[in-house]
Short mmCIF file of C-alpha atoms in Angstrom, two decimals:
data_model
loop_
_atom_site.label_atom_id
_atom_site.label_comp_id
_atom_site.label_asym_id
_atom_site.label_seq_id
_atom_site.Cartn_x
_atom_site.Cartn_y
_atom_site.Cartn_z
CA UNK J 1 75.19 106.26 82.75
CA UNK J 2 73.03 103.15 83.14
CA UNK J 3 71.79 102.77 86.71
CA UNK J 4 74.11 100.26 88.34
CA UNK J 5 73.17 97.17 90.32
CA UNK J 6 73.09 97.44 94.09
CA UNK J 7 75.37 95.32 96.27
CA UNK J 8 72.34 93.25 97.24
CA UNK J 9 71.53 92.53 93.58
CA UNK J 10 75.14 91.51 92.91
CA UNK J 11 75.12 89.30 95.99
CA UNK J 12 71.94 87.55 94.88
CA UNK J 13 73.35 86.82 91.41
CA UNK J 14 76.49 85.25 92.84
CA UNK J 15 74.51 83.26 95.42
CA UNK J 16 73.04 81.32 92.50
CA UNK J 17 76.30 80.67 90.66
CA UNK J 18 78.54 78.81 93.09
CA UNK J 19 79.17 75.71 90.97
CA UNK J 20 80.39 77.70 87.95
CA UNK J 21 82.88 79.57 90.12
CA UNK J 22 84.22 76.37 91.71
CA UNK J 23 85.88 74.88 88.63
CA UNK J 24 89.68 74.82 88.95
CA UNK J 25 90.06 73.31 85.49
CA UNK J 26 88.46 76.19 83.62
CA UNK J 27 88.31 79.17 85.97
CA UNK J 28 85.64 81.67 84.98
CA UNK J 29 85.14 81.12 81.26
CA UNK J 30 83.76 84.57 80.52
CA UNK J 31 87.21 85.92 81.38
CA UNK J 32 90.03 85.53 78.88
CA UNK J 33 92.92 83.22 79.87
CA UNK J 34 91.24 82.58 83.22
CA UNK J 35 93.16 79.40 84.05
CA UNK J 36 96.46 80.83 82.79
CA UNK J 37 96.10 83.91 85.01
CA UNK J 38 95.15 81.81 88.03
CA UNK J 39 98.29 79.75 87.59
CA UNK J 40 100.42 82.81 86.88
CA UNK J 41 99.29 84.64 90.02
CA UNK J 42 99.50 81.66 92.37
CA UNK J 43 102.88 80.65 90.93
CA UNK J 44 104.04 84.24 91.42
CA UNK J 45 102.89 84.37 95.03
CA UNK J 46 104.58 81.06 95.83
CA UNK J 47 107.81 82.24 94.19
CA UNK J 48 107.91 85.57 96.05
CA UNK J 49 106.73 84.20 99.43
CA UNK J 50 108.01 80.64 99.99
CA UNK J 51 107.26 81.15 103.72
CA UNK J 52 103.87 82.75 103.15
CA UNK J 53 101.93 83.36 106.37
CA UNK J 54 98.93 85.66 105.88
CA UNK J 55 96.66 85.83 102.81
CA UNK J 56 93.55 87.94 102.27
CA UNK J 57 91.28 87.17 99.31
CA UNK J 58 88.68 89.90 98.71
CA UNK J 59 85.71 88.87 96.61
CA UNK J 60 86.99 85.33 96.96
CA UNK J 61 84.05 83.66 95.26
CA UNK J 62 84.27 79.89 95.68
CA UNK J 63 87.95 80.11 96.59
CA UNK J 64 89.72 79.03 93.42
CA UNK J 65 92.81 81.16 93.93
CA UNK J 66 93.63 80.20 97.54
CA UNK J 67 92.79 76.56 96.73
CA UNK J 68 95.22 76.67 93.82
CA UNK J 69 97.81 78.44 95.98
CA UNK J 70 97.47 75.81 98.71
CA UNK J 71 98.72 73.18 96.28
CA UNK J 72 102.11 74.94 96.46
CA UNK J 73 102.20 76.62 99.89
CA UNK J 74 100.26 74.73 102.51
CA UNK J 75 100.76 76.47 105.85
CA UNK J 76 99.30 79.95 105.42
CA UNK J 77 96.42 81.58 107.27
CA UNK J 78 93.73 82.80 104.89
CA UNK J 79 90.97 85.36 105.35
CA UNK J 80 88.17 85.06 102.79
CA UNK J 81 85.85 88.02 102.16
CA UNK J 82 82.81 87.96 99.88
CA UNK J 83 79.30 89.34 99.60
CA UNK J 84 77.85 85.87 99.04
CA UNK J 85 77.47 83.45 101.96
CA UNK J 86 77.10 80.39 99.67
CA UNK J 87 80.37 81.34 97.96
CA UNK J 88 82.10 81.73 101.33
CA UNK J 89 80.78 78.39 102.55
CA UNK J 90 82.06 76.65 99.44
CA UNK J 91 85.45 78.39 99.64
CA UNK J 92 85.83 77.41 103.31
CA UNK J 93 84.82 73.82 102.61
CA UNK J 94 87.39 73.53 99.81
CA UNK J 95 90.29 75.27 101.54
CA UNK J 96 90.19 74.17 105.17
CA UNK J 97 91.69 70.74 104.46
CA UNK J 98 94.44 72.08 102.21
CA UNK J 99 96.26 74.42 104.59
CA UNK J 100 97.41 73.78 108.13
CA UNK J 101 96.78 77.45 108.87
CA UNK J 102 93.59 79.14 110.02
CA UNK J 103 90.82 79.82 107.49
CA UNK J 104 88.46 82.68 108.37
CA UNK J 105 85.41 83.79 106.41
CA UNK J 106 83.92 87.29 106.54
CA UNK J 107 80.67 88.13 104.77
CA UNK J 108 80.54 91.67 103.47
CA UNK J 109 82.06 94.37 101.31
CA UNK J 110 85.85 94.54 101.63
CA UNK J 111 85.62 98.34 101.66
CA UNK J 112 83.67 98.37 104.92
CA UNK J 113 84.40 95.14 106.84
CA UNK J 114 86.82 95.38 109.77
CA UNK J 115 90.25 94.08 108.80
CA UNK J 116 93.51 94.59 110.68
CA UNK J 117 96.00 96.95 109.04
CA UNK J 118 99.62 95.96 108.33
CA UNK J 119 98.65 92.30 108.63
CA UNK J 120 98.81 90.55 105.24
CA UNK J 121 101.69 89.31 103.13
CA UNK J 122 99.41 88.94 100.13
CA UNK J 123 96.05 90.30 99.05
CA UNK J 124 94.31 88.58 96.13
CA UNK J 125 91.73 90.62 94.23
CA UNK J 126 90.39 88.78 91.21
CA UNK J 127 87.30 89.88 89.27
CA UNK J 128 86.18 92.14 92.11
CA UNK J 129 87.57 95.66 91.67
CA UNK J 130 85.51 96.31 88.53
CA UNK J 131 82.53 96.66 90.89
CA UNK J 132 84.00 99.90 92.27
CA UNK J 133 82.23 103.05 91.12
CA UNK J 134 83.58 106.62 90.89
CA UNK J 135 87.18 107.82 91.18
CA UNK J 136 86.83 108.50 94.91
CA UNK J 137 85.65 104.93 95.47
CA UNK J 138 88.63 103.56 93.54
CA UNK J 139 91.09 105.73 95.44
CA UNK J 140 89.69 104.90 98.87
CA UNK J 141 89.62 101.17 98.07
CA UNK J 142 93.25 101.15 96.90
CA UNK J 143 94.29 103.17 99.96
CA UNK J 144 92.62 100.61 102.24
CA UNK J 145 94.29 97.68 100.48
CA UNK J 146 97.66 99.42 100.86
CA UNK J 147 97.10 99.90 104.59
CA UNK J 148 96.14 96.25 105.10
CA UNK J 149 99.43 94.95 103.71
CA UNK J 150 102.61 94.41 105.70
CA UNK J 151 105.75 96.19 104.53
CA UNK J 152 106.94 94.13 101.57
CA UNK J 153 103.47 92.73 101.05
CA UNK J 154 101.78 92.72 97.68
CA UNK J 155 98.42 93.06 95.96
CA UNK J 156 97.69 90.64 93.09
CA UNK J 157 94.91 91.65 90.70
CA UNK J 158 93.23 89.97 87.74
CA UNK J 159 90.26 91.83 86.32
CA UNK J 160 88.23 93.30 83.51
CA UNK J 161 89.76 96.52 82.18
CA UNK J 162 88.77 99.10 79.59
CA UNK J 163 90.73 101.12 77.05
CA UNK J 164 90.93 104.89 77.43
CA UNK J 165 90.53 105.51 73.68
CA UNK J 166 86.93 105.10 72.54
CA UNK J 167 87.71 103.53 69.15
CA UNK J 168 90.16 101.04 70.66
CA UNK J 169 87.66 100.19 73.39
CA UNK J 170 85.04 99.44 70.73
CA UNK J 171 87.48 97.26 68.80
CA UNK J 172 88.70 95.27 71.78
CA UNK J 173 85.51 95.01 73.80
CA UNK J 174 82.59 95.00 71.40
CA UNK J 175 84.25 93.30 68.45
CA UNK J 176 86.92 90.94 69.79
CA UNK J 177 85.52 90.15 73.23
CA UNK J 178 82.04 90.01 71.74
CA UNK J 179 83.26 87.41 69.25
CA UNK J 180 84.86 85.41 72.06
CA UNK J 181 81.58 85.32 74.01
CA UNK J 182 79.61 84.37 70.89
CA UNK J 183 82.00 81.49 70.26
CA UNK J 184 81.56 80.29 73.83
CA UNK J 185 77.84 79.85 73.21
CA UNK J 186 75.90 82.19 70.91
CA UNK J 187 74.95 85.83 70.35
CA UNK J 188 72.24 85.79 73.03
CA UNK J 189 74.84 84.69 75.57
CA UNK J 190 77.13 87.50 74.43
CA UNK J 191 74.31 89.99 74.93
CA UNK J 192 73.54 88.52 78.35
CA UNK J 193 77.14 88.99 79.51
CA UNK J 194 77.34 92.49 78.04
CA UNK J 195 74.09 93.37 79.81
CA UNK J 196 75.18 92.36 83.30
CA UNK J 197 78.57 94.03 82.82
CA UNK J 198 76.76 97.23 81.87
CA UNK J 199 74.52 97.03 84.92
CA UNK J 200 77.01 95.76 87.52
CA UNK J 201 80.46 97.00 86.61
CA UNK J 202 82.47 100.20 86.31
CA UNK J 203 85.93 99.03 85.21
CA UNK J 204 88.91 101.33 84.72
CA UNK J 205 91.83 101.06 82.33
CA UNK J 206 95.02 99.24 83.23
CA UNK J 207 96.95 102.51 83.00
CA UNK J 208 94.53 104.22 85.40
CA UNK J 209 94.93 101.46 87.97
CA UNK J 210 98.73 101.24 87.72
CA UNK J 211 99.01 105.00 88.21
CA UNK J 212 96.57 104.97 91.12
CA UNK J 213 98.47 102.17 92.86
CA UNK J 214 101.61 104.31 92.77
CA UNK J 215 99.70 107.38 93.89
CA UNK J 216 98.39 105.69 97.05
CA UNK J 217 101.90 104.58 98.01
CA UNK J 218 102.89 101.27 96.41
CA UNK J 219 106.63 101.16 95.72
CA UNK J 220 106.39 99.53 92.32
CA UNK J 221 103.91 97.78 90.08
CA UNK J 222 104.33 95.19 87.37
CA UNK J 223 102.08 93.86 84.61
CA UNK J 224 101.89 90.08 84.50
CA UNK J 225 99.60 89.57 81.51
CA UNK J 226 97.08 91.40 79.35
CA UNK J 227 94.85 90.00 76.66
CA UNK J 228 92.23 92.28 75.14
CA UNK J 229 90.05 93.52 78.02
CA UNK J 230 91.50 91.43 80.87
CA UNK J 231 94.74 92.03 82.73
CA UNK J 232 96.70 90.67 85.67
CA UNK J 233 99.15 92.83 87.58
CA UNK J 234 100.85 93.15 90.96
CA UNK J 235 101.79 96.00 93.31
CA UNK J 236 104.35 95.85 96.14
CA UNK J 237 104.29 97.90 99.35
#
């Protein structure tokens, strides 16, 4: 396996990329259907929790998801967690005027920062879980997210996924996603994205994650959307 980036290296890359992650009109363009999934997840949260009170966004970036959510539900408290201080500062700046609730920022890794258990109606985890490493890391992270939720709370995920079959993975990732990245800019950009994914990320398949969510205790899970190597899904406690 290629030696993976450290948390510090990941933090430093995101520190330099705040403006790209602050665009509500496009979302993150290297992800497929980014804007559609943002709307789908925030619409879903608003539909399930019309009286939403407590939201936790792990790996919040510049805050697109809670900002989008605040256009529909405007009185929730929100805890924002991220490795990057510039991202947190931007997320706080954008969100604090949109909700009448409290906005708190916490710099650090969601796996290790102190968060109160049984406290959140909703946890948002978008483009963050692919940074997890081995199976033990995945299991411990999902167990922690389960413990943080209130009974009836839910975890909303949108992320990069892989296919378990090698030939299908090659077709979907290297051919189709590669073509998508090339069309965004050019082949050198495709190679740049592939390179930092190889060095930073250790994604798992959608099936792996759905099964693990049930294993750690979630009552049921549901797939919202999947296109090639990106998927959005939800799990209820």
